[in-house]
Amino acid sequence: MSAVPDRSKKADKKVKAKPQASVELEPPPAYIDHRIAIFEKLKKEYDASIANKPRDAITVTLENGRMEAGKAWETTPAHIARSISKSLSERVVVAKVNGELWDLDRPFESSARLELLDFESEDGRKVFWHSSAHILGEAAERRYGCDLCIGPPTDEGFFYEMSLPDNGVVQADDYEPLTSVAEKAIKEKQPFERLTLSKEDLLQMFKSNKYKQHIINDKIPDGTSTTVYRCGPLIDLCRGPHVPHTGRIKSFKIMKNSASYFLGDAKNDSLQRIYGVSFPDKKLMDEHLKYLEEAAKRDHRKIGREQELFFFNDNSPGSCFFLPHGTIIYNRLLEFLKDQYWKRDYQEVITPNMYHSELWKRSGHWQHYSDDMFTFEVEKEKWALKPMNCPGHCLLFSHRERSYRELPMRIADFGVLHRNEASGALSGLTRARRFQQDDTHIFCTEEQIEQEILGLFDFLQTVYGNFGFTFKMKLSTRPEKFLGDVATWDKAEARLTKALDDFAETSKVKWEMNPGDGAFYGPKIDITISDALRRDFQCATIQLDFQLPQQFNLEYMTPALGQGEGKAAEEKPKANGETPSTLQASTQTQDSTAQSQPQKSYRKELTPGCARPVMIHRAICGSFERFIAILTEHFAGKWPFWLSPRQVLIVPVMLGAHDYVLEVQKRLRAKKLHVDVDISGNTLQKKIRTGQLQQYNFIFVVGAQEMENKSVNLRDRDDQSTQSKGEMITLEDVTTKLEKLRDERVLSTMVAASATENTTTAQKA
């Protein structure tokens, strides 16, 4: 009898001891050994060449002016960091040598300036996440035997794109085994090794990966070379730099996956994309996940659905249906800007929605932007819906003669715009095909530029301050390919720089330079706002344009009209019809599609005694749809009173108060306040709770006492002390307070407190 149970126990133990299926592919893909063999052969040759480099004495200068002695081809930024302190060397993730990002373990080649960057710096964070993407790529290769494509850092982490064998698809239950392989790589502290390879060696190394082959052939000219980086079994085409080893990543998490197209083109292969995030310590990961949880609660699509603000329908993708409550917010925002326009001498216009293709060819948009426009034929002629207002405003300016006395001319347009965004890029209100924006173009003289820019800065402060946003500014200067002459660009950039400096001195708003990122037609100032979650969004832009005024032959009469002097003489065209300010590099941005309509064919000589205006493109909110999405998430659906579609909810204590409830509603609605009533059969507590969940700014509770005194018992959403029992306020007082709260457009409420103070003061008097 004893033998039977013994065998049973052994069988049980055998079942329990059975190993789980491996999370890694067995055997590993053959391309791994192929790559490593080439890498090790060439790395050996490289190391030998470095060993023969002269170890000249060099000096390394740190940001604080401290100077460290070292040897060329031997001393590294990591050595310098360790010589300063152990904690610094453990905190730093990458170096910057003479302004160039540099691996910590890469030797200096000569004397240099050194910056040491940690994860808190933008560059350091991008490098950290780029290295983490390589770890994810290694895990994917070891898990799937896939062909990797690209794996960049993003603003919120990193991703890697890949093609799985047999067109496989990544599943959510793959996250755990992928993370297990990644954590194994992290535990091994695999060093990131840099090596320069010729194009021929690269093609041989990645011969089994058609995506890498395409990138190599497309991006690397014949006879040149680029770098690869190795960590463990992974070797990837990469410029770097990277963290010293995989062990620097202390917390690693896969967040989501999606499908994508190779190089973002729907004509190419469909790929799998895996997203992740990582941090140098677990605490930061915990904070990030908490932040994501809060961001999910604030998602404008979720709040828009819950508060019945807007919706989308597949019959018109990327075009929002604003419901009554959402339309209230939309119109309040519009009214706010129109009030500001009146105070700041803007003129509002209404312009057509569609234009002939000839207009877009003249402006340059057809050559550079037609793929993003909705185009169609009318009577065998090409037309397009407008994606922006600037060409139309040029027509408006030029439809009659203009005088210098009319400048600056500030033209505002809330017209509907359409942009042909890819279906995969559409994302709620933040990326739409149909939208409106606070689009304005200012036509002014060159001498008026600085004053107009300062006026726009004040406009920014007023609008963003009204919503509790802080903002930052960047000046983007002349790009490699540009229109116009260098002297004009330099003059424009100098004026913008002076305006920014003057504003920074009085407002304490800092700005920074963004070299080479200006528009091809002029320098620009990009403004980034920061919301309640400290996320950055670019909404506003201010762009100087010297080209469209020439392209549309815009001019105004100067005081010197008829004398042939001044600006008119300065702008006298060359024989070929081009003005001096557009002669240099005038064809640098024209592609093959532009040759049918060269820019110079549209340009004419200035009328004697006239001058060209400067055109300032500007938007503050930008797309209303996107700005409302930002506001929704910024306020988490708790709208300030002046914007709120649910300002007041009135609930009766008893059946006999129903008539008074409707009387109060009628009186407040007569003052254009948004007031709802709940005279359903629900309990008082349920009515109040429902109103709180729907984020009404105020709930008025009325009963016999309120009816008798012509008053309301007020509960303020933003004042917890009024939630159990509100303040008794006369109907006359509360009406006055609410009108003031709406008209002054303040973020704070405190109606009950101020009303109580007034009542007390009146009693004392």
Tab-separated table of C-alpha atoms in Angstrom, residues 291-292 294-296 298 530-536 633-634:
chain	number	residue	atom	x	y	z
A	291	TYR	CA	0.746	61.327	-13.182
A	292	LEU	CA	-0.563	59.132	-16.025
A	294	GLU	CA	-4.381	61.684	-13.215
A	295	ALA	CA	-3.929	62.534	-16.913
A	296	ALA	CA	-6.316	59.690	-17.843
A	298	ARG	CA	-8.523	64.496	-17.220
A	530	SER	CA	2.303	74.786	-19.207
A	531	ASP	CA	-0.901	73.304	-17.764
A	532	ALA	CA	-1.951	72.079	-14.307
A	533	LEU	CA	-0.033	68.813	-14.826
A	534	ARG	CA	3.031	70.782	-15.986
A	535	ARG	CA	2.665	69.464	-19.517
A	536	ASP	CA	3.872	71.741	-22.290
A	633	GLU	CA	-7.705	68.718	-19.145
A	634	HIS	CA	-6.198	71.748	-17.394
